[in-house]
CSV table of C-alpha atoms in Angstrom, one decimal:
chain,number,residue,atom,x,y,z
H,1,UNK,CA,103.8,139.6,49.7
H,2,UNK,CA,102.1,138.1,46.7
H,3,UNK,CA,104.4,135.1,46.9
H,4,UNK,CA,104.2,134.7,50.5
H,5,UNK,CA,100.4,134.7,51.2
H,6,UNK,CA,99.3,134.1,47.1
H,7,UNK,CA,97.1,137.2,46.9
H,8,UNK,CA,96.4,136.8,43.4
H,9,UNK,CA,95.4,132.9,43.0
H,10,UNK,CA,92.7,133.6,46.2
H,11,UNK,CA,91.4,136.9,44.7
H,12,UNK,CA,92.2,139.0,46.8
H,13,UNK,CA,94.3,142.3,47.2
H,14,UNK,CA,97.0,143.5,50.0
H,15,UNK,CA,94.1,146.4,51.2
H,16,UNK,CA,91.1,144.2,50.8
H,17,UNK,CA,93.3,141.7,53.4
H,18,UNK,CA,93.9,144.8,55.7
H,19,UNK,CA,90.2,145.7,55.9
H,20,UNK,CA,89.5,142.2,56.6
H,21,UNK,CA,91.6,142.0,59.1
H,22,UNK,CA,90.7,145.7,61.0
H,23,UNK,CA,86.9,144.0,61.1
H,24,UNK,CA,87.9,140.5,62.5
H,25,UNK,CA,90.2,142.6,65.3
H,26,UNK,CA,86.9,144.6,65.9
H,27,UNK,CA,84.7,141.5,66.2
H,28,UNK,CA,87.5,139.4,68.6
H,29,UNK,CA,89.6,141.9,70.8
H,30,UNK,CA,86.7,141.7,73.3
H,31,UNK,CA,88.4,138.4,74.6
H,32,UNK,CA,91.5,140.7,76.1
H,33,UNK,CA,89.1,142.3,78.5
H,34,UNK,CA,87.0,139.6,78.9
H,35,UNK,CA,89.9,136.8,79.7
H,36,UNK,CA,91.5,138.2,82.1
H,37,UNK,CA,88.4,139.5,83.9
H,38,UNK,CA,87.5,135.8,84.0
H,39,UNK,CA,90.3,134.3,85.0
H,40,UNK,CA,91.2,136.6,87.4
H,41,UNK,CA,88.0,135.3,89.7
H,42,UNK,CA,90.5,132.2,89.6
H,43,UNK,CA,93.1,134.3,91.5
H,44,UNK,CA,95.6,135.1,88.6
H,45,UNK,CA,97.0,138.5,88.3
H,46,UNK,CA,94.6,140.6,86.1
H,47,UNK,CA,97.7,142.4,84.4
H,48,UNK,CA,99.6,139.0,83.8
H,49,UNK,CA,96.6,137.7,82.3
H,50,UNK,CA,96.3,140.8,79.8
H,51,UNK,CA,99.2,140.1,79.0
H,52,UNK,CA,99.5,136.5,78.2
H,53,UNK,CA,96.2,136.5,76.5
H,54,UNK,CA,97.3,138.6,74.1
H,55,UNK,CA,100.8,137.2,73.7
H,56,UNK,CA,99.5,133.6,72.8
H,57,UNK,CA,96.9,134.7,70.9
H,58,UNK,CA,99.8,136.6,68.6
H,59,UNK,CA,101.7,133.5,68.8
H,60,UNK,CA,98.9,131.5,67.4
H,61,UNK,CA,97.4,133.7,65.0
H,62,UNK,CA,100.9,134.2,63.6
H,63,UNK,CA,101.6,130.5,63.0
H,64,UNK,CA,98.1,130.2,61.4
H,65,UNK,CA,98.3,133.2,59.4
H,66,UNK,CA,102.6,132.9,57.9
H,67,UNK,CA,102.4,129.1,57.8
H,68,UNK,CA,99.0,127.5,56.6
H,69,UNK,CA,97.7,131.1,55.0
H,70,UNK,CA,94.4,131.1,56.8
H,71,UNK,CA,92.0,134.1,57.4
H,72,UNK,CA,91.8,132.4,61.4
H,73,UNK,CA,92.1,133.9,64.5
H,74,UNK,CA,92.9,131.9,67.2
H,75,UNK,CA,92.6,133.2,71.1
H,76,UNK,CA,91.9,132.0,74.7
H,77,UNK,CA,88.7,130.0,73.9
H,78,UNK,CA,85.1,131.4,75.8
H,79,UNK,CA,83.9,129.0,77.9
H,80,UNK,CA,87.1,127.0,78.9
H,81,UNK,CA,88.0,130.5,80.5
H,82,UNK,CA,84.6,129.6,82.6
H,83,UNK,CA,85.6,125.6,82.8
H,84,UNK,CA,89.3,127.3,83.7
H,85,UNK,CA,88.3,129.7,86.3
H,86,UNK,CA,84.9,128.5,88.2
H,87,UNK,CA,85.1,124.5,87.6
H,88,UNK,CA,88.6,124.0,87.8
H,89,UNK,CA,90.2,126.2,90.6
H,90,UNK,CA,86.7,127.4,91.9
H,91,UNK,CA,84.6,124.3,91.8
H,92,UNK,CA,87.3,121.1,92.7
H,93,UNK,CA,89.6,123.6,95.1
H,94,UNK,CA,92.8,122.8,92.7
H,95,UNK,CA,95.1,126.2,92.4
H,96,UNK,CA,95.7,128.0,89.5
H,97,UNK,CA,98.9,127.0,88.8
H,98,UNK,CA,97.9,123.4,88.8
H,99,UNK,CA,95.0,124.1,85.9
H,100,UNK,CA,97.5,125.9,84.2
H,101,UNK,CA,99.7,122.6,84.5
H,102,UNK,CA,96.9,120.7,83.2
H,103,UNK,CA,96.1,123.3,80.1
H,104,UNK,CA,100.3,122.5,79.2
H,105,UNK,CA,100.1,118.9,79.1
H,106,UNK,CA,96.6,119.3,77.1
H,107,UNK,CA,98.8,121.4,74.8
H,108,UNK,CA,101.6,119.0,74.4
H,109,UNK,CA,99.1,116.3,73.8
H,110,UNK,CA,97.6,118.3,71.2
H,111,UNK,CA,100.2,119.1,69.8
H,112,UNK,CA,101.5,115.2,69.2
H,113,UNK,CA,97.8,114.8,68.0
H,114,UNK,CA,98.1,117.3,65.6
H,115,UNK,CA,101.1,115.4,64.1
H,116,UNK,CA,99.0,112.1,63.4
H,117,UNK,CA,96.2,111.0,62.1
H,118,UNK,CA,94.7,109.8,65.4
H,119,UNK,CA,93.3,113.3,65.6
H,120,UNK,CA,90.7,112.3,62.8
H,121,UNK,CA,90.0,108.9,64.9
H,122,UNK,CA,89.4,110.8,68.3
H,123,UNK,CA,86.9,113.6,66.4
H,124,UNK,CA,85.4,110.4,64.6
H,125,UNK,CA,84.4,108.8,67.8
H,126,UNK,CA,82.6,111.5,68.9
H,127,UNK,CA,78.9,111.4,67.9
H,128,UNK,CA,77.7,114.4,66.1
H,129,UNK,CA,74.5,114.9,68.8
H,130,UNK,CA,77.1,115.4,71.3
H,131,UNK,CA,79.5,117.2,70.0
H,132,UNK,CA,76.9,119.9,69.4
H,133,UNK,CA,75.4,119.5,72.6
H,134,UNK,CA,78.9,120.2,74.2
H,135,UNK,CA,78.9,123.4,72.6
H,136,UNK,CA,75.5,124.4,73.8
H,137,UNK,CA,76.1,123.2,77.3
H,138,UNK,CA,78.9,125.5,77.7
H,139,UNK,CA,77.4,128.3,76.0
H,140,UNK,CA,74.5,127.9,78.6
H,141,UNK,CA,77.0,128.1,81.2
H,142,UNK,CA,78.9,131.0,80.5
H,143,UNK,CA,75.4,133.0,80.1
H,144,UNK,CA,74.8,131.4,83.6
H,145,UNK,CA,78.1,133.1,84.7
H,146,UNK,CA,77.3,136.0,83.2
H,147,UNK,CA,74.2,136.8,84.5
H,148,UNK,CA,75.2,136.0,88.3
H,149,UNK,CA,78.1,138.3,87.8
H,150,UNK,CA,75.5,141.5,86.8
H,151,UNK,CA,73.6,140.2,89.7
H,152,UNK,CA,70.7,138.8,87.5
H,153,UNK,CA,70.7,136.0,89.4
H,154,UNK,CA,71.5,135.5,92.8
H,155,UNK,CA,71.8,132.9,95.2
H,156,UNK,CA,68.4,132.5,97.2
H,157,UNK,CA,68.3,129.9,100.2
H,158,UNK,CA,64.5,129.1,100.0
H,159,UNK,CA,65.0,127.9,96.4
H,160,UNK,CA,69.2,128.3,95.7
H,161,UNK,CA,68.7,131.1,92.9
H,162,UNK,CA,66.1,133.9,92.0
H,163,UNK,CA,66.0,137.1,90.4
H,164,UNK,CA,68.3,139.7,91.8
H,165,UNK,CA,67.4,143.4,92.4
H,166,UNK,CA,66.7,145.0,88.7
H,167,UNK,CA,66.6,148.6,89.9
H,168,UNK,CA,70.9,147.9,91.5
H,169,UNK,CA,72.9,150.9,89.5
H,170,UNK,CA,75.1,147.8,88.1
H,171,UNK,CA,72.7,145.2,87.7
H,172,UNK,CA,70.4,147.8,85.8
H,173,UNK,CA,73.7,149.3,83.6
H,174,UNK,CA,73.9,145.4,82.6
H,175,UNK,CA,70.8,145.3,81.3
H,176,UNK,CA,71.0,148.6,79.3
H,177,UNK,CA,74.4,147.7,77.8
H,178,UNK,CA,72.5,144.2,76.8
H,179,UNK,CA,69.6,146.1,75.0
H,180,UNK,CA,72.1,147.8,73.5
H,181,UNK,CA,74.8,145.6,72.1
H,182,UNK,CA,71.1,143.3,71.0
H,183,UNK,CA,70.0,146.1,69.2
H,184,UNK,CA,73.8,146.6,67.1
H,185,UNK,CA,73.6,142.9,66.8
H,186,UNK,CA,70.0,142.9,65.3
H,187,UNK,CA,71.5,145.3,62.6
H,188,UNK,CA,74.6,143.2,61.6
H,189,UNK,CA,77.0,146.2,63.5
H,190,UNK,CA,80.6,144.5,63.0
H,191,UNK,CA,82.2,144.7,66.1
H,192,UNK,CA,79.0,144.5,68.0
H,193,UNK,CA,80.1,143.4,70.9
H,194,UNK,CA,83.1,145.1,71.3
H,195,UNK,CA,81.2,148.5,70.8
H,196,UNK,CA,78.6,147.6,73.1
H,197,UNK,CA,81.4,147.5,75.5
H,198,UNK,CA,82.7,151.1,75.1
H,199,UNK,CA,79.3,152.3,74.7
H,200,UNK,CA,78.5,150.9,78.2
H,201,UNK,CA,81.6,152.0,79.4
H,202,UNK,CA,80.8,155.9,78.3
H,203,UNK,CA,77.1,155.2,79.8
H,204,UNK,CA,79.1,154.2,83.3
H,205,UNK,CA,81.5,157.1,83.1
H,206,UNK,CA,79.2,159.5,83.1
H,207,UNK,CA,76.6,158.2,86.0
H,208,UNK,CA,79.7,157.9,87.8
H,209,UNK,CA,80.2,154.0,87.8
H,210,UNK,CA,83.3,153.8,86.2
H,211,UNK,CA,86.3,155.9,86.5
H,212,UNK,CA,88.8,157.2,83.9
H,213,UNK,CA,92.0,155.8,84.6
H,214,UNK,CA,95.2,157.7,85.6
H,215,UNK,CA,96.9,156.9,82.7
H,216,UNK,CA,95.5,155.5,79.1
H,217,UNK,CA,98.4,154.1,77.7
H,218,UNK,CA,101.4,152.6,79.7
H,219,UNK,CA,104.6,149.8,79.1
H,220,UNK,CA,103.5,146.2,79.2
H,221,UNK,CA,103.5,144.7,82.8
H,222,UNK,CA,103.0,141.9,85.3
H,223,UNK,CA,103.4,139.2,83.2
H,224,UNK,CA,105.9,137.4,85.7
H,225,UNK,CA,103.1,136.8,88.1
H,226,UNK,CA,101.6,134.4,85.6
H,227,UNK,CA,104.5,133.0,83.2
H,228,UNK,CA,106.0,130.1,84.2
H,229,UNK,CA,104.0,129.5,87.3
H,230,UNK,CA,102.7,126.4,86.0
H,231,UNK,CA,102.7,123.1,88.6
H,232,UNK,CA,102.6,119.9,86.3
H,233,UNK,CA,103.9,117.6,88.4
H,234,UNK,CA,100.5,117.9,90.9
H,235,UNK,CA,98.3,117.2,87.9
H,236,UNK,CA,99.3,113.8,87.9
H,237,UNK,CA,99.6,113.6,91.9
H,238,UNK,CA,95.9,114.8,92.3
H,239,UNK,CA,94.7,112.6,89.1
H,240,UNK,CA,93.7,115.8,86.9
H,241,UNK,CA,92.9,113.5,83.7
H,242,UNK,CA,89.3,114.2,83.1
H,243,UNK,CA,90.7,118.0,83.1
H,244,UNK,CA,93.0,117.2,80.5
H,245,UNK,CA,90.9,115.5,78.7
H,246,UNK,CA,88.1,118.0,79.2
H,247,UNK,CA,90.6,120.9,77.9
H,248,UNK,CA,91.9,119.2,74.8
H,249,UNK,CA,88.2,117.2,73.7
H,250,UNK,CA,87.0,121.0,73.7
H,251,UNK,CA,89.8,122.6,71.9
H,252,UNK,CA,90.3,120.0,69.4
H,253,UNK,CA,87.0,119.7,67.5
H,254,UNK,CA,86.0,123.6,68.7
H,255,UNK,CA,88.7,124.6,66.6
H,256,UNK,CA,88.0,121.9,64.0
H,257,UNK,CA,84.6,123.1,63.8
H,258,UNK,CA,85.6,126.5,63.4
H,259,UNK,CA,88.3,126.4,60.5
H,260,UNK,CA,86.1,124.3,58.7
H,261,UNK,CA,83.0,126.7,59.0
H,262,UNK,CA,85.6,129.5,58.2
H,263,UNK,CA,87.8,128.0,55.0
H,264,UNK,CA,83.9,126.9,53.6
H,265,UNK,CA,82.9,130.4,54.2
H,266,UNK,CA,86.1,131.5,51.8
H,267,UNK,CA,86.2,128.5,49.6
H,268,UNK,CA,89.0,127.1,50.9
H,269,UNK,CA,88.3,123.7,50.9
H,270,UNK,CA,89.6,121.2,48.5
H,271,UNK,CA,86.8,118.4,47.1
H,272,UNK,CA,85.5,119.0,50.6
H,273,UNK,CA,88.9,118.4,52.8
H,274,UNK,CA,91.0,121.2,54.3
H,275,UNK,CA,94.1,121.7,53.4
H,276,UNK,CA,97.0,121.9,55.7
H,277,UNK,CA,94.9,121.5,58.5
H,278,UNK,CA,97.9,119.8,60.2
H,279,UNK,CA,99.7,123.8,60.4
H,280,UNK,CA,96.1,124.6,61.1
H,281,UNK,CA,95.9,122.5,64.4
H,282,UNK,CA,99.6,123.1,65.5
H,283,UNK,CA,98.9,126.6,65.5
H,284,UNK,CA,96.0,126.4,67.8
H,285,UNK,CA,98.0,123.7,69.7
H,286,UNK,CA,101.1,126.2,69.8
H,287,UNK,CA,98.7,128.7,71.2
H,288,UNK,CA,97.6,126.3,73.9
H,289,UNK,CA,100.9,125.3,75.2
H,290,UNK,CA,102.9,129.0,74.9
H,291,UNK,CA,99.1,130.3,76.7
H,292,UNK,CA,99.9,127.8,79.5
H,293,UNK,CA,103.2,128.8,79.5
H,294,UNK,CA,102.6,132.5,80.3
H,295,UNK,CA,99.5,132.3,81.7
H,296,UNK,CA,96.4,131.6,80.3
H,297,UNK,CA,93.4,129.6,79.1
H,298,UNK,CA,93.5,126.8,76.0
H,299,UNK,CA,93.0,128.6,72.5
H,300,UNK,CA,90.8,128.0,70.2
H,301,UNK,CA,90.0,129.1,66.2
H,302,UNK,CA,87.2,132.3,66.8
H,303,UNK,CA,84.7,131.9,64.6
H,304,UNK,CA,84.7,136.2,64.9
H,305,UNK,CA,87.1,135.1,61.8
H,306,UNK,CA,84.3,134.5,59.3
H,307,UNK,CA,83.7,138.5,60.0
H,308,UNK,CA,86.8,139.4,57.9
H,309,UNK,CA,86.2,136.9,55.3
H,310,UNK,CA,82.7,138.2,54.8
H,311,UNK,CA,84.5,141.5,53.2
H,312,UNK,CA,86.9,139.4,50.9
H,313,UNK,CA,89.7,137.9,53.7
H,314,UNK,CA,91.3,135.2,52.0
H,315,UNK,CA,94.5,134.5,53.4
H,316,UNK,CA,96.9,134.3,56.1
H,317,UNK,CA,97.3,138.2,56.2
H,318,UNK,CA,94.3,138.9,57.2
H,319,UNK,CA,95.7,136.9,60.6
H,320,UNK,CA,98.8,138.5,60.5
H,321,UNK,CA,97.3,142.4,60.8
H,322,UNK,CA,94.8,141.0,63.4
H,323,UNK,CA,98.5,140.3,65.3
H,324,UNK,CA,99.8,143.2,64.6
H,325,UNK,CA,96.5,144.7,65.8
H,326,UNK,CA,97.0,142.5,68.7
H,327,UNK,CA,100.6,143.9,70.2
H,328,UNK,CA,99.0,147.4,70.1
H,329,UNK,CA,96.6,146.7,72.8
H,330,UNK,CA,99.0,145.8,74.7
H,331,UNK,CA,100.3,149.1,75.6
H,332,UNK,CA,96.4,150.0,76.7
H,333,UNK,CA,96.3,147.8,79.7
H,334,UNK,CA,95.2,150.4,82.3
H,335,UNK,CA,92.1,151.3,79.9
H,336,UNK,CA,91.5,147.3,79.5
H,337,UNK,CA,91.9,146.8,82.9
H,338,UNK,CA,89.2,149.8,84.2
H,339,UNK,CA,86.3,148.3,81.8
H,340,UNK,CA,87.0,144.3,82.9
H,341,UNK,CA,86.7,145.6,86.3
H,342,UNK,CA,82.8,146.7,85.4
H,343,UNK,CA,80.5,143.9,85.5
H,344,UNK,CA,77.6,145.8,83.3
H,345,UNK,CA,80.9,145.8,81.0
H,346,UNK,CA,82.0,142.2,80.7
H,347,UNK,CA,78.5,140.7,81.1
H,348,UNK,CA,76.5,141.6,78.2
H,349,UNK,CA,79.5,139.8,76.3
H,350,UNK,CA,79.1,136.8,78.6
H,351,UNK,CA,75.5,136.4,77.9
H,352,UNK,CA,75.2,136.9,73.7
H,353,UNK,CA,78.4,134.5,73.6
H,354,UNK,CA,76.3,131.7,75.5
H,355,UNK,CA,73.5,132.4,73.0
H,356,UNK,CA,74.8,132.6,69.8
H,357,UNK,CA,76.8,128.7,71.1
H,358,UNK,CA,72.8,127.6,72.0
H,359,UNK,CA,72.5,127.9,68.3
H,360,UNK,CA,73.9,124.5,67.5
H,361,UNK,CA,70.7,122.7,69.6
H,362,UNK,CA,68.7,123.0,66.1
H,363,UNK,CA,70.5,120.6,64.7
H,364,UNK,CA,70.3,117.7,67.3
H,365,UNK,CA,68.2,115.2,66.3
H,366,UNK,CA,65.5,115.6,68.8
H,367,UNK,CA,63.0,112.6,68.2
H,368,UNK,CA,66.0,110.1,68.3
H,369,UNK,CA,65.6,109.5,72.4
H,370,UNK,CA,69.5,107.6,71.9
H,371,UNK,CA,70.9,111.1,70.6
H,372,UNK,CA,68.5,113.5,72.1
H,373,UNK,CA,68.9,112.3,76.2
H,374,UNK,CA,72.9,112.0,76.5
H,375,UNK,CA,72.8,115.5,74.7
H,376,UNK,CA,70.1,117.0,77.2
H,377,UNK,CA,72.0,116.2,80.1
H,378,UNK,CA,75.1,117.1,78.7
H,379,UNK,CA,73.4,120.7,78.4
H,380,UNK,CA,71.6,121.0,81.7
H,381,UNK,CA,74.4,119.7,84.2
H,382,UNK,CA,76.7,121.7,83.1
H,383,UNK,CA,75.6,124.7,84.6
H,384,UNK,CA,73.6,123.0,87.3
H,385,UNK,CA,76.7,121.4,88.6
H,386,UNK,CA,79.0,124.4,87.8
H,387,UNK,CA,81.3,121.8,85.9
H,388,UNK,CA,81.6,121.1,81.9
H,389,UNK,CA,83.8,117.9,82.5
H,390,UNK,CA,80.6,116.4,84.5
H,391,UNK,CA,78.4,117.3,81.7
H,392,UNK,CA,80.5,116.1,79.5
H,393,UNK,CA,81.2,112.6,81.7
H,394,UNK,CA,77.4,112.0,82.2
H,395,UNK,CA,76.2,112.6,78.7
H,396,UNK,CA,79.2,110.0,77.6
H,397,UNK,CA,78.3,107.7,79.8
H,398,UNK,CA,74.3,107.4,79.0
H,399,UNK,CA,75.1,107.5,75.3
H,400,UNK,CA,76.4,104.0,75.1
H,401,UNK,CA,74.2,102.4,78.0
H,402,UNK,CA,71.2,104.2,75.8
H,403,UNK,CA,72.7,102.1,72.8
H,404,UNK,CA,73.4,98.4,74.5
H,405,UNK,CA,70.3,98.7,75.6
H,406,UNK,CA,68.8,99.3,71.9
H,407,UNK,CA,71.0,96.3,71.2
H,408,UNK,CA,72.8,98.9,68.9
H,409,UNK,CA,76.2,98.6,70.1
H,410,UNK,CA,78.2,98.7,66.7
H,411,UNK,CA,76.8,102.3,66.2
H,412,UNK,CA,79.2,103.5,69.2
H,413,UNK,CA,83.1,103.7,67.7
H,414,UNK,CA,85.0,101.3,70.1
H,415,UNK,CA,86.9,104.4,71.2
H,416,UNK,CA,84.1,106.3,72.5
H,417,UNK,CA,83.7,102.6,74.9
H,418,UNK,CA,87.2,103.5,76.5
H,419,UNK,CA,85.8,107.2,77.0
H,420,UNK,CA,82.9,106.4,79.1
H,421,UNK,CA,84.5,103.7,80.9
H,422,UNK,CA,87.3,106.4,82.0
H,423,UNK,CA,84.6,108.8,82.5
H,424,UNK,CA,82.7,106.8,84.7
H,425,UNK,CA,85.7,105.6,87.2
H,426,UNK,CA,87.0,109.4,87.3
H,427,UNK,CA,83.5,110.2,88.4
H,428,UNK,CA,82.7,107.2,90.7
H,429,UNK,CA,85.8,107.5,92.7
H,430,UNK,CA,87.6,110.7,92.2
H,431,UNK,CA,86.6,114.1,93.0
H,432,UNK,CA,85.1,115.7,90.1
């Protein structure tokens, strides 16, 4: 074991590593109720989706935790389950199987990506004001999402939304189980959100909102509604690139982002660089393409990992008991399935997740109008046209413009040129 995951040159013991990875598990396994409830709006198979959710994310966390010996969780990313399920099938029309296509070749891609050093190029071209803007703008709309599904916020046809009815059993369950999954957050409760869930669940059982179901644990099912349903040929026939490029721009520095944030947290990183972040990446581009494969949304690194290395997780089995973990819950699918089927449930998770992504706006450099405006829009059309990709597209298109125009042209990477020019036909002339 010693050998294996070197327990003694990180400091660091076999039951400090368990612990580490029983609070990271706590923090996370939220995302198997909360994926499939998501992605079953897109008309998957709730069950299939349980199930492949928590297959890739084993897959993935595995390859991260044996092979580069990280304290990282990786699992179907929040907010490209939202992209996935209400911009992609529900917003441009496109089936299921043909976003799942489009997640595959955004894997494969990755995955080639992950074996060069292009990788570094691509993240490079992307300015920093963006980048963080990207993150906020989705994290704005999965609160959006989350607050029409508890009925928040309805549609309204004198002004298109307004304030739903408070006093609605649900909607009002939603907002108790947000009080209180705030108020375990404001205290540093690991696992908050998770918690707040089966707290709200025991709050619905007993006003009669929520039923127990018939049986608590049962043998792993329905996966062959999902796996291997995946249509690549039409994402090339219907011009799907944006999408790919939507998935994989996201995954790639979200999860670049995140293993950073997590190896600093557990000084990890070498004179500043980060070792074997080629494993790193594969894993997380592994878990893409096996997630496409079965049935699910891109992975990405969970920042929920810094959790475990907060109580002394340094090394890859910390991942490894988070699988293990992982392939428990997978025998509790009729349980899972009764508490994603509650909105007051699934919403209050919804909601803090956009918040806690809004976090990055601080460090946007808000007086530089060249950074500031290309981020702005980047953050308020992606909710306001139900789509990250045209938030994305806009705020990569006024970015350069904003610098011609400032006749500071060598500041934009010649890359990022090519993305707004490919940005800007797929927007102009193909449906978006």
């Amino acid at each position: 074991m010693d050998k294996l995951f070197k327990l003694q040159e990180r400091g660091t013991t076999v039951s400090t590593e368990v612990m580490a990875g029983i609070t990271t598990f706590l923090t996370m396994v939220y995302i198997v109720i909360v994926n499939p409830g998501i992605l079953s709006e897109a008309g998957m198979d709730f069950h299939g989706v349980f199930i492949a959710t928590v297959l890739a994310s084993i897959v993935a966390t595995l390859i991260m935790g044996v092979f580069s010996n990280y304290p990282i969780v990786i699992a179907p990313g929040m907010g490209l389950n939202a992209y996935f399920a209400f911009s992609v099938v529900g917003g441009s029309g496109i089936s299921w199987q043909v976003a799942l296509g489009a997640v595959f070749v955004a894997g494969v891609l990755f995955v080639l990506l992950s074996l060069t050093s292009f990788r570094y190029a691509l993240l490079d071209a992307i300015p920093t004001s963006l980048k963080h803007a990207i993150t906020a703008g989705i994290g704005l709309f999965i609160t959006f999402i989350g607050l029409q599904n508890a009925k928040i916020i309805v549609d309204s046809p004198a002004t298109l939304l307004t304030l739903g009815d408070l006093s609605a059993p649900m909607t009002l369950l939603t907002i108790v189980g947000l009080v209180i999954s705030l108020i375990l957050m404001a205290y540093r409760v690991r696992g908050f959100l998770f918690i707040g869930m089966i707290i709200t669940a025991i709050i619905a059982l007993i006003t009669g909102q929520m039923h127990f179901p018939d049986a608590i644990v049962s043998m792993p099912s329905g996966l062959s509604a999902t796996a291997f349903q995946l249509d690549i040929g039409s994402v090339f026939t219907k011009g799907l690139y944006s999408v790919i490029f939507t998935f994989l721009l996201i995954t790639l520095f979200d999860t670049t982002g995140t293993m950073l944030g997590v190896a600093e947290q557990a000084n990890l990183l070498k004179d500043n660089k980060f070792p074997r972040s080629q494993g790193a990446l594969l894993a997380d581009a592994a878990g893409t393409t096996v997630g496409a494969l079965l049935g699910t949304s891109p992975t990405s690194a969970y920042i929920e990992s810094s959790a475990g290395v907060a109580i002394g997780g340094r090394t890859g089995l910390t991942a490894v008991v988070v699988s293990i973990l992982l392939a428990v819950t997978l025998f509790f699918s009729p349980v899972v399935s009764v508490l994603a089927g509650i909105p007051a449930i699934t919403a209050p998770a919804l909601i803090i997740v956009g918040f806690l992504m809004l976090n990055v706006l601080r460090k946007i450099e808000w007086n530089d109008i060249e950074e500031a405006f290309p981020a702005f829009l980047i953050v308020v059309l992606m909710p306001l046209t139900y789509s990250i990709a045209t938030g994305i597209g806009v705020g990569f298109i006024v970015y350069p413009i904003l610098k011609l125009v400032r006749g500071k042209r060598k500041d934009v990477h010649p890359i990022f040129y090519l993305f707004a020019v490919l940005f800007f036909i797929q927007l102009a002339f193909f449906n978006h």
